Short mmCIF file of N, CA and C and ligand atoms in Angstrom, two decimals:
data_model
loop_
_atom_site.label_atom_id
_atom_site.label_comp_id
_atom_site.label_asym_id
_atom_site.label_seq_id
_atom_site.Cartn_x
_atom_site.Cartn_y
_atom_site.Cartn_z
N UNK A 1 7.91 -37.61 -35.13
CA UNK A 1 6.71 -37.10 -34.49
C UNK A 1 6.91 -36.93 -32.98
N UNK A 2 7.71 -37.81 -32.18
CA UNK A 2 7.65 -37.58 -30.94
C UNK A 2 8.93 -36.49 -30.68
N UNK A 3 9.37 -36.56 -31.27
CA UNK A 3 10.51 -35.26 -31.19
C UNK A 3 9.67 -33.91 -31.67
N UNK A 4 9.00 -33.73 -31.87
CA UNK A 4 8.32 -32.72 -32.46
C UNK A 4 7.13 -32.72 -31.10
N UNK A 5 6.38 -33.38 -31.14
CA UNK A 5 5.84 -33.11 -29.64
C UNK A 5 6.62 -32.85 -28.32
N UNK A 6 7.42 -33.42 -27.84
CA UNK A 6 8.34 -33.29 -27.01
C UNK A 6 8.80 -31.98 -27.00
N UNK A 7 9.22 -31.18 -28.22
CA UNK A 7 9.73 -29.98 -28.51
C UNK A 7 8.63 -29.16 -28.23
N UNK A 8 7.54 -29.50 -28.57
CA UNK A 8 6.21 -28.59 -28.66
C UNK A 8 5.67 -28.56 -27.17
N UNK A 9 6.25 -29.44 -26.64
CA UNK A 9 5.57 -29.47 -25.21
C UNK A 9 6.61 -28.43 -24.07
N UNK A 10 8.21 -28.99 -24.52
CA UNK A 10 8.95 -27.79 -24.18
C UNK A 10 8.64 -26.31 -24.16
N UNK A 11 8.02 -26.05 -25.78
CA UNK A 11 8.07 -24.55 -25.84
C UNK A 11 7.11 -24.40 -25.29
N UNK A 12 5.64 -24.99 -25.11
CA UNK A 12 4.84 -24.91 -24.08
C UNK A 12 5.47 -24.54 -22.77
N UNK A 13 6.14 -25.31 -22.22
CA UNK A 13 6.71 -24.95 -20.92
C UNK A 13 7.11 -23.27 -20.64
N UNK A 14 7.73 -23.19 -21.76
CA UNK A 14 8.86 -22.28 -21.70
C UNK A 14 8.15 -21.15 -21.86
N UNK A 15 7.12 -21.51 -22.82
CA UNK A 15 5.92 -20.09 -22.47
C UNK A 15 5.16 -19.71 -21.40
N UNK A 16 4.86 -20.92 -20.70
CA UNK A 16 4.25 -20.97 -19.36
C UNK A 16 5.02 -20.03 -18.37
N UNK A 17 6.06 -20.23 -18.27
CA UNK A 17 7.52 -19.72 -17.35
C UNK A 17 6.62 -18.16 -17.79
N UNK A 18 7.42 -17.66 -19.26
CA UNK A 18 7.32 -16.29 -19.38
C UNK A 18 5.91 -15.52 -19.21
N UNK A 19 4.49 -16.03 -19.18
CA UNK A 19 3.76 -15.67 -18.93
C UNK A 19 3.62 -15.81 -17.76
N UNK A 20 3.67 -17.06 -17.24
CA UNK A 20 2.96 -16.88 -15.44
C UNK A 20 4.08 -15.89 -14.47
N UNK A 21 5.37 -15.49 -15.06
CA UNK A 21 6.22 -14.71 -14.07
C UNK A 21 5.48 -13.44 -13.64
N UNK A 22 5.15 -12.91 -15.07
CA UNK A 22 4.83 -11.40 -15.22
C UNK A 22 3.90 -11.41 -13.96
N UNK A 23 2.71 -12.49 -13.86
CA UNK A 23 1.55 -12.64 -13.41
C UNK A 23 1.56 -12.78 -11.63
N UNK A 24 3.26 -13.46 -11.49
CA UNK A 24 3.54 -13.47 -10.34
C UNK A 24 4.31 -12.61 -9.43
N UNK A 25 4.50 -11.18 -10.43
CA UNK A 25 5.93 -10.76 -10.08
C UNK A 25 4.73 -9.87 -9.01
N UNK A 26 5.18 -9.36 -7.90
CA UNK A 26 4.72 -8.58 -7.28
C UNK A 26 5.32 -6.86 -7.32
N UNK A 27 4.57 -6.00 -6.92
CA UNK A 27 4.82 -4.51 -7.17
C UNK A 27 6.08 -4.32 -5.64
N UNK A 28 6.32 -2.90 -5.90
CA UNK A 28 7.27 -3.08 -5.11
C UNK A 28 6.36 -2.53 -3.64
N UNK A 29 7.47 -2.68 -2.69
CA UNK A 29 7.03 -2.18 -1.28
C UNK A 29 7.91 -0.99 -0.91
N UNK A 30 7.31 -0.03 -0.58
CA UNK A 30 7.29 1.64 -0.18
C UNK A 30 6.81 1.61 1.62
N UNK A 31 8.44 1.79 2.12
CA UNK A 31 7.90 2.00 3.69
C UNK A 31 7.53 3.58 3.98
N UNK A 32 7.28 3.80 4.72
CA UNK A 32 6.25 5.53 5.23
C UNK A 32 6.17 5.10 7.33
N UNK A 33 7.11 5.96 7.59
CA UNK A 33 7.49 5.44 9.13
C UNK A 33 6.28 6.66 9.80
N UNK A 34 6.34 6.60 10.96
CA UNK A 34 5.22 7.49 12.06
C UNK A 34 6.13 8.27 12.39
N UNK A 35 6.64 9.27 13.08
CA UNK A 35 7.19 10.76 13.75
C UNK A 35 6.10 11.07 15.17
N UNK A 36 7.10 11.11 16.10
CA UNK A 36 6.12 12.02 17.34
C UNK A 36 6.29 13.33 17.20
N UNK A 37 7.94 13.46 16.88
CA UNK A 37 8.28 15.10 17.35
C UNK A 37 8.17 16.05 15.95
N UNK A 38 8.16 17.39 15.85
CA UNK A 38 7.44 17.88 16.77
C UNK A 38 5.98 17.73 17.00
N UNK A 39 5.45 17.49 16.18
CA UNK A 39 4.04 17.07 16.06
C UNK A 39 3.92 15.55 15.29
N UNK A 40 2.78 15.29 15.24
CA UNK A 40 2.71 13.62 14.67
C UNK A 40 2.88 13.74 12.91
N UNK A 41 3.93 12.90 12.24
CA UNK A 41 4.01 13.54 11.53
C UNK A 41 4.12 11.60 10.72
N UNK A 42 3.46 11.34 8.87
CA UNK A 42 4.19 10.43 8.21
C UNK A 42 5.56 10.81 7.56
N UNK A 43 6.65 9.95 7.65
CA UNK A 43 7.67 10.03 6.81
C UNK A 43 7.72 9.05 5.80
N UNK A 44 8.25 9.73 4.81
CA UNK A 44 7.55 10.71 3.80
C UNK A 44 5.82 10.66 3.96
N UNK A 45 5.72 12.08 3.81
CA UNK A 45 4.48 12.74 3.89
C UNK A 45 3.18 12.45 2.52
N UNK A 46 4.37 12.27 1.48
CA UNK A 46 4.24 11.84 0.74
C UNK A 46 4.58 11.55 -0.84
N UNK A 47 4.06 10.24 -1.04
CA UNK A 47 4.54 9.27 -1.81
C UNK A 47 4.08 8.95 -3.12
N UNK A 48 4.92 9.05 -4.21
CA UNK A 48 3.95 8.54 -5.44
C UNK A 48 4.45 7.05 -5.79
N UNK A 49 3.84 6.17 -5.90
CA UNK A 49 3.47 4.69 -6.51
C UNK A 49 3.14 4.37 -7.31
N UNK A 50 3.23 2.87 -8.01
CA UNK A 50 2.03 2.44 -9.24
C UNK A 50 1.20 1.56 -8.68
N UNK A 51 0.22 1.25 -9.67
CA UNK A 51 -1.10 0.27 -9.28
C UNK A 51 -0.06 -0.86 -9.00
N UNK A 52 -0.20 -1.64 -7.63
CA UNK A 52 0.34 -3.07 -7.68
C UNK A 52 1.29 -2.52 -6.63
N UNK A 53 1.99 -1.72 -6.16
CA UNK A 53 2.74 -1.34 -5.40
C UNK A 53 1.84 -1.76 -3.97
N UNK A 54 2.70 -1.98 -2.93
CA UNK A 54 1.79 -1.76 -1.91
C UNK A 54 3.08 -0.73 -0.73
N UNK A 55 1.88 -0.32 0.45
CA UNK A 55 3.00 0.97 1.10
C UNK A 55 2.96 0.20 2.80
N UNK A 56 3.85 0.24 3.25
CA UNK A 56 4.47 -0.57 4.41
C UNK A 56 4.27 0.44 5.58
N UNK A 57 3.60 0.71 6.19
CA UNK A 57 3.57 1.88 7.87
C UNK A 57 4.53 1.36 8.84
N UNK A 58 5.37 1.55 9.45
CA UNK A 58 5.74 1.73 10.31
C UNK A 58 6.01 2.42 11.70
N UNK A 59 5.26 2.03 12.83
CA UNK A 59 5.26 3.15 13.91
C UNK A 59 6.58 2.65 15.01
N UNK A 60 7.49 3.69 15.06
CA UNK A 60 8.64 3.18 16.03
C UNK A 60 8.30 3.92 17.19
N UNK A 61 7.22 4.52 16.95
CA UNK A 61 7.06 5.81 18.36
C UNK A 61 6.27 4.86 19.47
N UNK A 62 6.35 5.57 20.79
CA UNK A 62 5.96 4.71 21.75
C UNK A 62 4.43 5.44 22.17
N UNK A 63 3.98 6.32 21.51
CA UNK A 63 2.33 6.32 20.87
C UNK A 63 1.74 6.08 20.01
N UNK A 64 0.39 5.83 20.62
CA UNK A 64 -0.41 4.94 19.39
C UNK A 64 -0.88 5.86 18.51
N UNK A 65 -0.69 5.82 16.95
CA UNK A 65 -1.41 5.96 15.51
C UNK A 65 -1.96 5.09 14.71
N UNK A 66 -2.06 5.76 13.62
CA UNK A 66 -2.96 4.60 13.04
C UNK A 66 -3.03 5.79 11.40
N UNK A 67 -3.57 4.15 10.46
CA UNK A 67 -3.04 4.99 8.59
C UNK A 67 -4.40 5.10 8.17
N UNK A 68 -5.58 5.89 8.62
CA UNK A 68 -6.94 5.87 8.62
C UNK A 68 -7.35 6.30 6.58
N UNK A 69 -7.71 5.54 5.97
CA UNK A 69 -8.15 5.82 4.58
C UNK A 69 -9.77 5.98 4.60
N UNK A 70 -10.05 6.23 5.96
CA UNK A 70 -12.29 6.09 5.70
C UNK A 70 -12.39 7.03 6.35
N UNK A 71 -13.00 7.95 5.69
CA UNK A 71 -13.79 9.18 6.21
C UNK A 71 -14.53 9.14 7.43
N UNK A 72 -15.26 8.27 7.76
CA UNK A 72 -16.04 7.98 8.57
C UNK A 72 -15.28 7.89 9.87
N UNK A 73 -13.95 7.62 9.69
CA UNK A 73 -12.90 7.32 11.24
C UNK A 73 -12.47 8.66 11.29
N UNK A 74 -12.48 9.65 10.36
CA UNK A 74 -11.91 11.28 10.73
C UNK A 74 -12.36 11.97 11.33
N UNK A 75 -11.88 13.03 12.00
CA UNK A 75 -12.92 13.94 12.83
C UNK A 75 -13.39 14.58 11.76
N UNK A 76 -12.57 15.03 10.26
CA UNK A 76 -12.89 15.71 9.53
C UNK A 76 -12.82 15.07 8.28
N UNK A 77 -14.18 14.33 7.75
CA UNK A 77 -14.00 13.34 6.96
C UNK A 77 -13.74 13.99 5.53
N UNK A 78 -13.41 15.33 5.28
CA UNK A 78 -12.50 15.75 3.79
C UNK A 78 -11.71 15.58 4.02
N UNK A 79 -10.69 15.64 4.96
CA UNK A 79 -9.09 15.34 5.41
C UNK A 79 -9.11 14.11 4.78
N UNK A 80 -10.08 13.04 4.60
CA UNK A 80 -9.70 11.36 3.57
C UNK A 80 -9.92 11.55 2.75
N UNK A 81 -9.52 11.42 1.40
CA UNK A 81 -10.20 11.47 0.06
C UNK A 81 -9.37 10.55 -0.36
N UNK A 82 -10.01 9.49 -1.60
CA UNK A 82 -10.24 8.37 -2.16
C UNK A 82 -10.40 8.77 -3.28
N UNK A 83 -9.85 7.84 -4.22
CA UNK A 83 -10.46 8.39 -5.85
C UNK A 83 -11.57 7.10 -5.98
N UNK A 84 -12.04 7.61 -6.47
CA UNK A 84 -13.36 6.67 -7.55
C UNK A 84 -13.11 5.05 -7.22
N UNK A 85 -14.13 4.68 -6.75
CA UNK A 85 -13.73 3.12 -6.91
C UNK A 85 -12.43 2.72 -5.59
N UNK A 86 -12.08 3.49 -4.84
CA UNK A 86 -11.28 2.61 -4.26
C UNK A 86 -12.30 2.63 -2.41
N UNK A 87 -11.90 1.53 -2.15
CA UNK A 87 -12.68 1.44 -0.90
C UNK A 87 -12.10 1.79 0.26
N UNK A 88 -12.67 2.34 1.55
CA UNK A 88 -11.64 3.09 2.32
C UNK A 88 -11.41 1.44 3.13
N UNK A 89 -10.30 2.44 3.95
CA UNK A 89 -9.65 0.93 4.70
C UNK A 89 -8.82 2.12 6.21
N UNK A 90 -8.63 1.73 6.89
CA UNK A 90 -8.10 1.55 8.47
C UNK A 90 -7.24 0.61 8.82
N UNK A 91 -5.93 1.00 9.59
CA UNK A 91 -4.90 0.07 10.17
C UNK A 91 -5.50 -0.05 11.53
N UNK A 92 -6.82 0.58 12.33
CA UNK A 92 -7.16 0.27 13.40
C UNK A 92 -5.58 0.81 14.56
N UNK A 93 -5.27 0.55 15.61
CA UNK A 93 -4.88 1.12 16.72
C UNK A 93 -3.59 0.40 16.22
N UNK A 94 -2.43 1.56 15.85
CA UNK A 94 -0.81 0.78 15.81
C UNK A 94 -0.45 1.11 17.29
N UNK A 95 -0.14 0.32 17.89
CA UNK A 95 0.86 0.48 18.83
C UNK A 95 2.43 0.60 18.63
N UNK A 96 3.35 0.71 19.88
CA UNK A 96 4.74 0.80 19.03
C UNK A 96 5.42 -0.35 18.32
N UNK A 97 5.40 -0.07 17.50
CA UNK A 97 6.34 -1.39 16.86
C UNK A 97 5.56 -2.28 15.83
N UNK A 98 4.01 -1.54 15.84
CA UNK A 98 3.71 -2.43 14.52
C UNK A 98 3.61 -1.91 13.29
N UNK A 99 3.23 -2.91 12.19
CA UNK A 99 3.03 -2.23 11.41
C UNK A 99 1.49 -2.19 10.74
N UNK A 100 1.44 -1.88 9.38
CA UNK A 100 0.24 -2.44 8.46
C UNK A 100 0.41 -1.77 7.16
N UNK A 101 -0.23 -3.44 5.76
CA UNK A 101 0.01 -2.96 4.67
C UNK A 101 -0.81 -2.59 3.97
N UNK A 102 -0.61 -2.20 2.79
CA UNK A 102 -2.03 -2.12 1.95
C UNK A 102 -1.55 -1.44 0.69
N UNK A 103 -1.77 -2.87 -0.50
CA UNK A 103 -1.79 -2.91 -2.10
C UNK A 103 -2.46 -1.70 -2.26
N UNK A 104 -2.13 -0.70 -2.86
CA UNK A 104 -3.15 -0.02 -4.16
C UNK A 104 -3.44 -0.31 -4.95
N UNK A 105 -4.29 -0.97 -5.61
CA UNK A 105 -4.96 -1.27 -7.38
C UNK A 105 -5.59 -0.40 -7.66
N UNK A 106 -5.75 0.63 -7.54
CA UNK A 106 -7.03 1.59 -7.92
C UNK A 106 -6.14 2.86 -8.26
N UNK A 107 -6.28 3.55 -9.52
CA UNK A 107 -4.91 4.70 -9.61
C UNK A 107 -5.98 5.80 -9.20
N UNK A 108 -5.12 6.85 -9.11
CA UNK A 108 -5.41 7.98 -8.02
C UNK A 108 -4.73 8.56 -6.77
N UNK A 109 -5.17 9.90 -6.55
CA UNK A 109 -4.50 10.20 -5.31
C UNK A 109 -5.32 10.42 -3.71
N UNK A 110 -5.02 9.59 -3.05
CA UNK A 110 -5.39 9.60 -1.50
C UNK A 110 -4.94 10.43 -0.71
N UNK A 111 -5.64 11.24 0.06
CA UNK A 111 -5.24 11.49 1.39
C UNK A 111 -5.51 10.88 2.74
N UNK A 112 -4.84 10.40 3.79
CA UNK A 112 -5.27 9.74 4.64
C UNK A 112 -4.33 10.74 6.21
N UNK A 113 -4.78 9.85 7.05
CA UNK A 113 -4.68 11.07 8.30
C UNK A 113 -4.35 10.08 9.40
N UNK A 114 -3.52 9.99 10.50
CA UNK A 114 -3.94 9.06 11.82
C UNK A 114 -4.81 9.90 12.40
N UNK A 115 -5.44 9.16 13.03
CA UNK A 115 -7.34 9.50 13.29
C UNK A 115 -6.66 10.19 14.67
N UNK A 116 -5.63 10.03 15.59
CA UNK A 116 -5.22 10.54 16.93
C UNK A 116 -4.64 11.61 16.79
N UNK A 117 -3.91 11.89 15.91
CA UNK A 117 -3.50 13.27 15.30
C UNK A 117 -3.76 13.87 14.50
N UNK A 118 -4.85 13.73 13.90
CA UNK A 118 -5.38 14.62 12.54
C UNK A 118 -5.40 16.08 13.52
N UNK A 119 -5.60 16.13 13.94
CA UNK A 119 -6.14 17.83 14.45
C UNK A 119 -4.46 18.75 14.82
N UNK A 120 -3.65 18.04 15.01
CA UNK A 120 -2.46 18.20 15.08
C UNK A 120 -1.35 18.29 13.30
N UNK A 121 -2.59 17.66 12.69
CA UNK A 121 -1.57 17.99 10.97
C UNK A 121 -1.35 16.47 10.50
N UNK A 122 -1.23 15.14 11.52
CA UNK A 122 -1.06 14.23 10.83
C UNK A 122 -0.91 13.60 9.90
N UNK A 123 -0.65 13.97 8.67
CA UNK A 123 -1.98 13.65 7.21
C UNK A 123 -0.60 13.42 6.17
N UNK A 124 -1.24 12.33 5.39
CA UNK A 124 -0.52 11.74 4.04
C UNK A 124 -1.07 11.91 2.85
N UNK A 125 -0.09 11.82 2.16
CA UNK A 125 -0.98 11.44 0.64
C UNK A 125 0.10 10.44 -0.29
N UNK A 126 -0.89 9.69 -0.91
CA UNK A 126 -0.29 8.66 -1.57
C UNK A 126 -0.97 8.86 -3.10
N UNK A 127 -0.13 8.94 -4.31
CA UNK A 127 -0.13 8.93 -5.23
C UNK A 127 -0.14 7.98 -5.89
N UNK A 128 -1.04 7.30 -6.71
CA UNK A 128 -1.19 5.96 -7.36
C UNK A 128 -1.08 6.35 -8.82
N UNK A 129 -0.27 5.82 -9.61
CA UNK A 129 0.07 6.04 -11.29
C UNK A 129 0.09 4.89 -12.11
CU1 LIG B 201 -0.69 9.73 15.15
#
């Protein structure tokens, strides 16, 4: 009997392992850098992902942008679009050298814009699958 519990408590374990990994594994990370020249530009412009992925900004330029997802921060708030259910979000003022992240859980495709160069073409889109 105690060999049989002992064993049973093992495979317990061992199931624990294979379920809680899945649960822990994280999505991958997708960098998308800033461009000054010739105009303000994301590299790559754009990107397709899955739910759980999250996308990494990077600005190396020595002006400030920013990865604006809320209409409300656009001059031209159709330039953002959101699918259903996802909530907008803002990296607020990158200066050079920072960054900012942000998980997608919500599938769909986004367009987003830096709010300082939208009028100049700025603009992304991120593909969620
Ligand atoms: Cu910009």
């Amino acid at each position: 009997m105690k060999i049989h519990r002992r064993a049973f408590t093992e495979l317990l374990a061992s199931l624990g392992v294979v379920v809680v990994a899945p649960a822990l594994a994280e999505g991958k990370i997708v960098e998308v850098s800033m461009k000054n020249s010739p105009k303000g530009a994301f590299a790559p412009a754009t990107i397709n992902i899955s739910v759980g992925d999250t996308v990494k900004w990077t600005n190396p330029a020595v002006i400030t942008h920013s990865v604006t997802f809320d209409p409300a921060q656009a001059t031209t708030a159709s330039h953002v679009v959101l699918p259903a259910g996802a909530a907008p979000f803002d990296s607020g003022n990158m200066e050079e050298g920072a960054t900012f992240s942000h998980t997608f859980t919500v599938r769909g495709t986004y367009k987003y814009v830096c709010k300082f160069h939208e009028a100049m073409g700025m603009a992304g889109t991120v593909v969620v699958s």
